[in-house]
Short mmCIF file of C-alpha atoms and ligand atoms in Angstrom, two decimals:
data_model
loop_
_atom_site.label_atom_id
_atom_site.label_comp_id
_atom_site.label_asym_id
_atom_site.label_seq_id
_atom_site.Cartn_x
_atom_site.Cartn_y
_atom_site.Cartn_z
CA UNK X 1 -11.10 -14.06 5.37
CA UNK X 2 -10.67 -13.50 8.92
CA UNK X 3 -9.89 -11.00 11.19
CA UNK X 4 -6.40 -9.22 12.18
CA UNK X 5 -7.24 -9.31 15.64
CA UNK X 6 -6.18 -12.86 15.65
CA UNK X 7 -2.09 -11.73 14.98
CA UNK X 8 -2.82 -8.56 16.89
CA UNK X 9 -3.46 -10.77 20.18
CA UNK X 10 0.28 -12.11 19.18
CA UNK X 11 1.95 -8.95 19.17
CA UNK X 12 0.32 -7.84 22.47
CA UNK X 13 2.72 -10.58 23.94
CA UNK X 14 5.76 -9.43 21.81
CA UNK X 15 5.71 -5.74 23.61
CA UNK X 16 5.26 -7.30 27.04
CA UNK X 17 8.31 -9.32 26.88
CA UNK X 18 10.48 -7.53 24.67
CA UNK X 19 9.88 -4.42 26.85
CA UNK X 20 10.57 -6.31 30.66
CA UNK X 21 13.85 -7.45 28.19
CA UNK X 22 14.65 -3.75 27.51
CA UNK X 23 13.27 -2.79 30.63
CA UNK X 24 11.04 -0.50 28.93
CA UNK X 25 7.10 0.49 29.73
CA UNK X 26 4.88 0.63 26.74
CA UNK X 27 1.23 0.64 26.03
CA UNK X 28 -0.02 -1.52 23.66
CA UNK X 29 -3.24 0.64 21.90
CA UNK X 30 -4.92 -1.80 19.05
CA UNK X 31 -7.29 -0.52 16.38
CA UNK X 32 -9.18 -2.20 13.62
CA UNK X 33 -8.94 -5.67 14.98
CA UNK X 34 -11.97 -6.49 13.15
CA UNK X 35 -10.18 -5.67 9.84
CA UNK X 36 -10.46 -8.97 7.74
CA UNK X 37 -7.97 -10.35 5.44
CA UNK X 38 -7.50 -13.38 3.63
CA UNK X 39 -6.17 -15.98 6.06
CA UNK X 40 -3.02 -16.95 3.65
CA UNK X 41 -2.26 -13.46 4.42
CA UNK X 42 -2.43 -13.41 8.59
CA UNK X 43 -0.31 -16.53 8.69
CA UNK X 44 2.71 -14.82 7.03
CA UNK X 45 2.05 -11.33 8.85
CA UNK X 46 3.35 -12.20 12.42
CA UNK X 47 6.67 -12.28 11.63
CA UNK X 48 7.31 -9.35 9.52
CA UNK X 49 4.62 -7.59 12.42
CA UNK X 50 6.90 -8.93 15.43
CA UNK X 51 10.45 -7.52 13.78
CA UNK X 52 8.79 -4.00 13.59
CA UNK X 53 6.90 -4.19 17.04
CA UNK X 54 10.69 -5.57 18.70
CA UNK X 55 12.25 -2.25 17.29
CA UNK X 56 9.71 -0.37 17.98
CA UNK X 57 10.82 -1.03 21.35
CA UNK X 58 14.36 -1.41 20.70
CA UNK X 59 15.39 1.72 18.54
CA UNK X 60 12.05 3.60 19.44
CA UNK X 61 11.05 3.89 22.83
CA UNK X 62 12.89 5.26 25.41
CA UNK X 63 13.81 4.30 28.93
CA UNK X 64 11.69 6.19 31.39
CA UNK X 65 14.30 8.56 32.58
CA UNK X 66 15.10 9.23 28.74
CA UNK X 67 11.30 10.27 28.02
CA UNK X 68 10.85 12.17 31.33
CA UNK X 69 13.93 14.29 30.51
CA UNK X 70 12.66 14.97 26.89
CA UNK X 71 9.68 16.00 28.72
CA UNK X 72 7.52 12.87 27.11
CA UNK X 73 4.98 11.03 28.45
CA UNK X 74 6.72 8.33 31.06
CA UNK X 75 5.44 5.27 29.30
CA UNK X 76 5.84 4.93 25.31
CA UNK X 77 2.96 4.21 23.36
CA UNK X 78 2.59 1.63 20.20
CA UNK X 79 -0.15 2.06 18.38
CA UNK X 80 -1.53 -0.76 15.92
CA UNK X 81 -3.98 0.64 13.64
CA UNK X 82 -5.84 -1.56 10.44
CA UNK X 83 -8.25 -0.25 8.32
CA UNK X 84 -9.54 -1.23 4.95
CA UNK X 85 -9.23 0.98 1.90
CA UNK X 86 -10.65 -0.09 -1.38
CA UNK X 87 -8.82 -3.62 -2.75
CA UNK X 88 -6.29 -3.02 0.38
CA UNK X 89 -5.69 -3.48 4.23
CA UNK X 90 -3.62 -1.19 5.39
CA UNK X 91 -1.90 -1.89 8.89
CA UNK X 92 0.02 0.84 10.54
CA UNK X 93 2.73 0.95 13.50
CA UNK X 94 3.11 3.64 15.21
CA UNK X 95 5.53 4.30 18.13
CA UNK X 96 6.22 7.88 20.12
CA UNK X 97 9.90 6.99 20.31
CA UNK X 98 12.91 8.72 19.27
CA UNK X 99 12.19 8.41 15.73
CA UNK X 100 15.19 7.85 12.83
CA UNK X 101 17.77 10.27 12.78
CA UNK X 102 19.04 10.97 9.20
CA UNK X 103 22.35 12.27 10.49
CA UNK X 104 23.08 8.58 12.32
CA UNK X 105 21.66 7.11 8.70
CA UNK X 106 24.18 9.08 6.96
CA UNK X 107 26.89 8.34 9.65
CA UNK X 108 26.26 4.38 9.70
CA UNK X 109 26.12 4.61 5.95
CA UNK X 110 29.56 6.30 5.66
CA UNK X 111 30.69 3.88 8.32
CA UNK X 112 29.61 0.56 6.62
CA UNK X 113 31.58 1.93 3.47
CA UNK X 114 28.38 2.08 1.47
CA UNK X 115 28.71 5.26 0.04
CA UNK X 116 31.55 7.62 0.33
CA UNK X 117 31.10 10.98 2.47
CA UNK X 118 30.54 13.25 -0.24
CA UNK X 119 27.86 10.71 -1.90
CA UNK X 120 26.27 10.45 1.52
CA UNK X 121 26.16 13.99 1.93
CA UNK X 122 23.54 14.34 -1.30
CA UNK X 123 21.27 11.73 0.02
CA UNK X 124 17.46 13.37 1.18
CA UNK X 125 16.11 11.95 4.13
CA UNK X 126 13.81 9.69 2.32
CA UNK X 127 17.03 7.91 0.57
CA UNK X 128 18.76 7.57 4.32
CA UNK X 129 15.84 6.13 5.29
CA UNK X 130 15.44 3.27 2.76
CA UNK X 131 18.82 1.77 3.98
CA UNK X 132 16.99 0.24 6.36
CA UNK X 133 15.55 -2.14 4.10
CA UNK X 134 18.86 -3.45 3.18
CA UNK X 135 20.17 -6.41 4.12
CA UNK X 136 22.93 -6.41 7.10
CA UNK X 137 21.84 -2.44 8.13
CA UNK X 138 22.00 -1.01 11.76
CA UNK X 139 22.78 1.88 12.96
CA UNK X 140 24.04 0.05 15.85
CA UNK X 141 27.66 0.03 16.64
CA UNK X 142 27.54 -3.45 18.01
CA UNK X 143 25.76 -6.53 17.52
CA UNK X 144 25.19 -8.87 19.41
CA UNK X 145 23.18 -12.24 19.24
CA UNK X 146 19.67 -10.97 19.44
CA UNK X 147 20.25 -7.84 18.32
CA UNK X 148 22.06 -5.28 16.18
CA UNK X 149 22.81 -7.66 13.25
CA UNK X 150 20.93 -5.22 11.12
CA UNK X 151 18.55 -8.49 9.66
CA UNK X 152 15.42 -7.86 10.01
CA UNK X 153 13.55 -4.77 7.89
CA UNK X 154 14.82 -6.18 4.93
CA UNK X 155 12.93 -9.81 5.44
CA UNK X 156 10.49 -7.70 6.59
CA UNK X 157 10.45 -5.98 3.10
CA UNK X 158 10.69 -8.99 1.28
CA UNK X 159 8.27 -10.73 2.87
CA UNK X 160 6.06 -8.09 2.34
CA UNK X 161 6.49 -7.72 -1.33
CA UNK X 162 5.84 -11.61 -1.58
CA UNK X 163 2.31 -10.92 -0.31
CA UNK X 164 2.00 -8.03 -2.79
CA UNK X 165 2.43 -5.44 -0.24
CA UNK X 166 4.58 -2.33 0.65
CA UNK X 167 5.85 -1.00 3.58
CA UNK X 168 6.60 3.17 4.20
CA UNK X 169 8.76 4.71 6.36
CA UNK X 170 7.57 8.18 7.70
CA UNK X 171 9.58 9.13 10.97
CA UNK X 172 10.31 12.50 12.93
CA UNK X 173 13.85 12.82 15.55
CA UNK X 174 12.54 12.89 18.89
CA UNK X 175 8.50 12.41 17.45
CA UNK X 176 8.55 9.23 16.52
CA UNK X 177 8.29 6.26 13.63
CA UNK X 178 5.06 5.17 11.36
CA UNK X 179 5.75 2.21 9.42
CA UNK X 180 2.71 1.93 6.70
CA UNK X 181 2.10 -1.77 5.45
CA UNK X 182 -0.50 -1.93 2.23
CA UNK X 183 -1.83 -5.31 1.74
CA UNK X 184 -4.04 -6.97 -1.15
CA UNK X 185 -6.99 -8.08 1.05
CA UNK X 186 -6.74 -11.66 -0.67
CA UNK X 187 -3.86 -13.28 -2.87
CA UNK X 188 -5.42 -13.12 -6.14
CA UNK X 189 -2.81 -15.47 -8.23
CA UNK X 190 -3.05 -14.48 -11.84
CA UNK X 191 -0.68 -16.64 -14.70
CA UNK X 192 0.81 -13.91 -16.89
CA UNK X 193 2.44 -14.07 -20.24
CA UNK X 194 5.74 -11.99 -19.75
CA UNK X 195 6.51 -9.91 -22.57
CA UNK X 196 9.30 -7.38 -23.33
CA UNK X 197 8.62 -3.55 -24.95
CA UNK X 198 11.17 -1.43 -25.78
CA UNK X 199 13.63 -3.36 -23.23
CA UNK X 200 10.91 -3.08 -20.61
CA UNK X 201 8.87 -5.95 -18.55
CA UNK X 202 5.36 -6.30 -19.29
CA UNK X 203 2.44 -8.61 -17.99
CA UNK X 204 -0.20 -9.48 -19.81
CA UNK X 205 -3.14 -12.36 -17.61
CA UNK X 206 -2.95 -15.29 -19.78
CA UNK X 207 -6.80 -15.56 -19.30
CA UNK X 208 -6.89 -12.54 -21.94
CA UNK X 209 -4.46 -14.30 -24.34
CA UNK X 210 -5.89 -16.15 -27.61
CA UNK X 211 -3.08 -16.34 -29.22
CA UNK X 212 0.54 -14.98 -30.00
CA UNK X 213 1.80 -14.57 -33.68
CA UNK X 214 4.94 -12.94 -35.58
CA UNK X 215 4.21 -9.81 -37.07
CA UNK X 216 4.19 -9.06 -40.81
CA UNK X 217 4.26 -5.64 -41.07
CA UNK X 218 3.15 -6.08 -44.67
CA UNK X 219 -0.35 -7.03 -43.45
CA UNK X 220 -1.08 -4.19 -41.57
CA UNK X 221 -3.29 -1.42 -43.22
CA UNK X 222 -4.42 1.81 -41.77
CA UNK X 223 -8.24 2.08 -41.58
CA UNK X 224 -9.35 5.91 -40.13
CA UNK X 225 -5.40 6.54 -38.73
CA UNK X 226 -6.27 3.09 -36.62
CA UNK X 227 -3.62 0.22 -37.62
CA UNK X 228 -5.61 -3.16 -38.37
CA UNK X 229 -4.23 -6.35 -39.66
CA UNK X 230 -6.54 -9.29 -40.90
CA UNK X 231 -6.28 -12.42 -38.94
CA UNK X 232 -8.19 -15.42 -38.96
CA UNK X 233 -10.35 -14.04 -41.99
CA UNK X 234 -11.64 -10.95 -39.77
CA UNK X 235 -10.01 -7.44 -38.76
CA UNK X 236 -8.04 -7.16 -35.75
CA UNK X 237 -7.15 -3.89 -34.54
CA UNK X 238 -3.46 -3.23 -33.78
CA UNK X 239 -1.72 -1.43 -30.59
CA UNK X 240 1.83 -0.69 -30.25
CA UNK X 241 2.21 -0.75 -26.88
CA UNK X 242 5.48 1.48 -27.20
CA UNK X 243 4.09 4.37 -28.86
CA UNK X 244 0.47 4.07 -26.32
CA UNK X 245 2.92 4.42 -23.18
CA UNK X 246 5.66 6.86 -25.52
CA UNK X 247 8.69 4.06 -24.69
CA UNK X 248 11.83 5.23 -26.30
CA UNK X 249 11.90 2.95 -29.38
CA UNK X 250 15.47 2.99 -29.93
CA UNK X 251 16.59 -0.57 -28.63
CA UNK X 252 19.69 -1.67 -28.19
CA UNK X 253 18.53 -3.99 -30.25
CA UNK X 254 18.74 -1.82 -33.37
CA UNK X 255 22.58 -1.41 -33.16
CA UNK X 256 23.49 -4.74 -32.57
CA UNK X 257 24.32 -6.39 -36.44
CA UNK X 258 22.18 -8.73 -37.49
CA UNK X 259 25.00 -11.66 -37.24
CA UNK X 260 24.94 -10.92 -33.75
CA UNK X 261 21.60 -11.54 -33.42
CA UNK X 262 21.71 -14.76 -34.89
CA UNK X 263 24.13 -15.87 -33.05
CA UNK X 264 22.76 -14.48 -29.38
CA UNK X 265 19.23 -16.52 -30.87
CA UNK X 266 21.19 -19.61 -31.25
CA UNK X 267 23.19 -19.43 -27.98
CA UNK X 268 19.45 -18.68 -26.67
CA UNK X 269 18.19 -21.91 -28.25
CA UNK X 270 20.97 -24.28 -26.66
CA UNK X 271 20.86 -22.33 -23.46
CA UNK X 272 17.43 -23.62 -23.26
CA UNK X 273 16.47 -19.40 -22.41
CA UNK X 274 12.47 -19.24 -22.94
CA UNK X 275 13.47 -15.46 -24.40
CA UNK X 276 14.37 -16.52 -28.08
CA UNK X 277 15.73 -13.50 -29.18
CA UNK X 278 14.49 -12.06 -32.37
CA UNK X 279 14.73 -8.93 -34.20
CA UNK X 280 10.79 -9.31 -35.41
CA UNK X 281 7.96 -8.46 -33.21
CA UNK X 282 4.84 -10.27 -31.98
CA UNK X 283 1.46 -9.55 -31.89
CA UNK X 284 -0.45 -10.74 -28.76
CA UNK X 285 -4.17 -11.31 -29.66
CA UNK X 286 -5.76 -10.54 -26.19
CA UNK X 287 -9.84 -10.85 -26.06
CA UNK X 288 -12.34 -9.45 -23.60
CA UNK X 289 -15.62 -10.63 -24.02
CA UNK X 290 -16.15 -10.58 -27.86
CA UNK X 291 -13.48 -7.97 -28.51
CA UNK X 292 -10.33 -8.75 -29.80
CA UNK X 293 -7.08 -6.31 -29.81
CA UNK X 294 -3.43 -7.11 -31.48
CA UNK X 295 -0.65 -6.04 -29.13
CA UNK X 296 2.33 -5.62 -30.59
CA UNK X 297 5.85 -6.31 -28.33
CA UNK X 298 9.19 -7.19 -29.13
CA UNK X 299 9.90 -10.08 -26.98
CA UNK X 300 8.20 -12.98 -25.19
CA UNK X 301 9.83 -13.95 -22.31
CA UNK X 302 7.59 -16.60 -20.44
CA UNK X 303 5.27 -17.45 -18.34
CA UNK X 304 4.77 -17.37 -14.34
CA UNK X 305 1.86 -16.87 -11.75
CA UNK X 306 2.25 -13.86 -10.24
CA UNK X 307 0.59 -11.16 -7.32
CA UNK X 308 -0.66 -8.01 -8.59
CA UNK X 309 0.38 -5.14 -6.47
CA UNK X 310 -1.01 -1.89 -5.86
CA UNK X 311 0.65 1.51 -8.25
CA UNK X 312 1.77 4.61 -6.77
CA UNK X 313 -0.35 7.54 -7.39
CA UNK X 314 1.21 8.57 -10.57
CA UNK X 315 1.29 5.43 -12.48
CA UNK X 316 -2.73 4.67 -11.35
CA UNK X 317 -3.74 7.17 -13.96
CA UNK X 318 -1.72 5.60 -16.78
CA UNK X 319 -4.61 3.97 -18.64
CA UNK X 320 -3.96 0.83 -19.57
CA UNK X 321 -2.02 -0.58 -16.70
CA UNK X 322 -3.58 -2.49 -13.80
CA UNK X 323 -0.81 -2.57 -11.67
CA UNK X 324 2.96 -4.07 -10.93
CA UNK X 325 3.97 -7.22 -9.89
CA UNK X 326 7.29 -8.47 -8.23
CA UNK X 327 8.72 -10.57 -10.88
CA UNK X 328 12.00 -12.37 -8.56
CA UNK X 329 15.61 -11.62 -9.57
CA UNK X 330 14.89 -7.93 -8.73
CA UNK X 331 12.66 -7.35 -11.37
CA UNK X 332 9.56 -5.52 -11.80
CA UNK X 333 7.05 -5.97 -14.14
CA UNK X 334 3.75 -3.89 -15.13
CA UNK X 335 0.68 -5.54 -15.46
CA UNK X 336 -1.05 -4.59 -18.89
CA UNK X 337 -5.10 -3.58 -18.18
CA UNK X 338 -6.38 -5.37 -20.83
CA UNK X 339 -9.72 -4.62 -20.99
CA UNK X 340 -9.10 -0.48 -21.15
CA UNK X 341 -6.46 -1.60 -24.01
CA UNK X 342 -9.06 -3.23 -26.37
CA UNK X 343 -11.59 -0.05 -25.46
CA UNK X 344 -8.24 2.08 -26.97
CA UNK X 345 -8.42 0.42 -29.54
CA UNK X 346 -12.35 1.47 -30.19
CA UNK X 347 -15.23 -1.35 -31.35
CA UNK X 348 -13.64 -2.01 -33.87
CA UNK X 349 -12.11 -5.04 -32.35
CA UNK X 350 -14.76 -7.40 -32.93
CA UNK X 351 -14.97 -10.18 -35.09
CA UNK X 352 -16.70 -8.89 -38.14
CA UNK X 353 -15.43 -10.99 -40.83
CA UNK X 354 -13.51 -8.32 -42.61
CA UNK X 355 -15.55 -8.99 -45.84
CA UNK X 356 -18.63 -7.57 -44.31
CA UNK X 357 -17.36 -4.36 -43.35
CA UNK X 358 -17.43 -3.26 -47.23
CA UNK X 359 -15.15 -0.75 -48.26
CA UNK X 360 -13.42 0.29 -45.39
CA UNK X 361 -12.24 -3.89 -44.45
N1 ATP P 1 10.79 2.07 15.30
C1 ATP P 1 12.04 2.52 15.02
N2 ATP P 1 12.47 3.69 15.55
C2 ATP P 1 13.70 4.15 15.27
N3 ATP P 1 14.59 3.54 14.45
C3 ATP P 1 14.21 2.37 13.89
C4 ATP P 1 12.92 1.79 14.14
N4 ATP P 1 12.83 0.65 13.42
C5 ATP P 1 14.00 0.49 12.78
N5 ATP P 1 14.86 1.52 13.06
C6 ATP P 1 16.20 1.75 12.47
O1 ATP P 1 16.36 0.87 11.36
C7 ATP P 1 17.57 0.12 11.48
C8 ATP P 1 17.42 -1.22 10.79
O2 ATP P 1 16.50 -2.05 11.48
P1 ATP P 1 16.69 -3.64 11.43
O3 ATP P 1 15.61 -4.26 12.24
O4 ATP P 1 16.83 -4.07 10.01
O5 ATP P 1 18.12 -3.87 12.14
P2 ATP P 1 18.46 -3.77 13.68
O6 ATP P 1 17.22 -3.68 14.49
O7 ATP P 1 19.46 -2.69 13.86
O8 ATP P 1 19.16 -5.16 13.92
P3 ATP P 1 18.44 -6.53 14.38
O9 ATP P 1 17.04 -6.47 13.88
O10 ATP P 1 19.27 -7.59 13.77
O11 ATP P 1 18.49 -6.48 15.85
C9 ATP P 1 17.84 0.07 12.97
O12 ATP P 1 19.22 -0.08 13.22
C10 ATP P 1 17.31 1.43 13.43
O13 ATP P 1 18.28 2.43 13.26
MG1 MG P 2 15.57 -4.99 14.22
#
């Protein structure tokens, strides 16, 4: 761990020179220096930090004559703020520029042929503003070689999201921008087992994983409305993970004839694809401590180490999920909370040989 104050130092050179290049004035106001991290972290910050604090300067502040005439302050102000909350650093930039317009958004969008003028007209300001994440967007006219290219927020994004972070946008014409970077305070590398439910991309830590098999749905019994299966000579509780998080369980899948199946399975097998299609289902035997669970998903995909990120506010409250990790190739998958699965699943889920639980095994 050490402290942001070491990038921070960085960036106070960045606004010096960029703004003499603009010809600019800007004070530099730094906050939470102290602020540790994990040091993998810092190293890959500067960058993405520099790009924001160069348009901050850039598309933010204006020249003195500009601010004096809006009736602003003379010299622009950045301010660098870190603070620590819970598992997360939380860095924020903060300039009292001219702030993103979402009528030039929606003009640059039209212009770049993105999105025709009655599309762009439906766009909120929230959806204007995540075009600047995407690759080759400016709302400059013309670029040139250090600037206006329009590549930059979207490294910055990406870079980001490799650290298990996010950035937010919040900006106001003529007020100003506040670009919000969250931040794992270490990178905690888990391996996952990747899984498929109802044609969506689960995680489950391989740490929890005993052991996968097929499921045979004539071993299941229902013991007090709970599903159990005997495995290994005891009673293992089962969890659909479908019906827990109410997926839609119509696949497409289901419509597909068997033969095609088959044939997709095979073409999976000489592809080499880790994802050997099948119409059964798997159970996952994940363990915490003594207690055992059987979760029950339609695919396996793979394996690969992966950085848990932080939920939105909605999603923290679905039990059962820990989080969401940034899987490559634009995919996005949710990282099952084991241990709150196996307490769904009640005590049950220990390994009482099933003999010894009389009647009811
Ligand atoms: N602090 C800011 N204030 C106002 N607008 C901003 C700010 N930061 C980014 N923008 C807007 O976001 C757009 C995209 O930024 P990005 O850095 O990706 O490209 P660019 O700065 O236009 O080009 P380049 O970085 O190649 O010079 C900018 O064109 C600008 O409209
Ligand atoms: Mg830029």
């Amino acid at each position: 761990m050490v402290p942001l104050g070491q990038v921070f130092e960085k960036l106070a050179r960045v606004v010096r020179q960029v703004s003499r290049e603009y010809d600019k004035q800007v004070n530099l106001v730094i906050t939470g220096a102290e602020t540790e991290i994990d040091k993998l972290i810092v190293e890959e910050l500067s960058d993405p930090l520099m790009h924001i604090i160069r348009n901050s300067v850039d598309h933010g502040i204006e020249d003195r004559d500009g601010r004096m005439r809006l009736g602003k302050p003379a010299v622009g102000t950045i301010a660098l703020n870190a603070y620590q909350k819970g598992n997360h650093v939380v860095i924020k930039i903060e300039d009292d520029g001219a702030g993103m317009d979402p009528e030039v958004f929606r003009a640059a969008v039209i212009r770049k042929k993105l999105l025709s003028a009655d599309e762009a007209v439906l766009l909120s300001d929230k959806e204007l503003f995540a075009y600047v994440f995407m690759a080759g967007f400016t709302t400059k006219e013309t670029a040139n070689a250090i600037s206006g290219r329009g590549m930059g927020m979207d490294i910055v994004k990406s870079n980001i999201a490799k650290l298990g972070g996010v950035v937010d946008i919040t900006s106001e014409v003529g007020i100003g921008t506040i670009l919000t970077i969250t931040l794992p305070i270490t990178l905690a590398i888990i391996r996952v087992l990747i899984l498929e439910v109802a044609s969506r991309v689960m995680c489950i830590p391989l740490a929890s994983v005993e052991e996968v098999i097929v499921l045979e749905e004539t071993l299941v019994r229902r013991i007090d409305g709970r599903e159990v299966m005997t495995h290994r000579g005891a009673s293992l509780p089962i969890l659909r993970l479908a019906e827990l998080f109410g997926f839609d369980r119509k696949q497409p899948d289901e419509n597909v004839p068997k033969k095609d199946i088959d044939r997709a399975t095979s073409r999976a097998v000489a592809e080499g694809d880790a994802r050997v299609l099948s119409a059964r289902a798997f159970v996952v035997v994940a363990s915490v401590a003594s207690r055992r669970t059987g979760i029950v998903v339609d695919h396996l995909v793979g394996q690969q180490d992966i950085v848990i990120k932080a939920l939105g506010a909605t999603l923290r409250r679905v039990r059962g999920i820990a989080g969401a990790t940034d899987l490559g190739d634009q995919r996005v998958g949710l990282v099952l909370d084991v241990a709150a699965l196996v307490e769904e699943t009640g005590s049950s889920g220990d390994r009482t040989p099933v003999a010894m639980q009389g009647a009811t095994g």
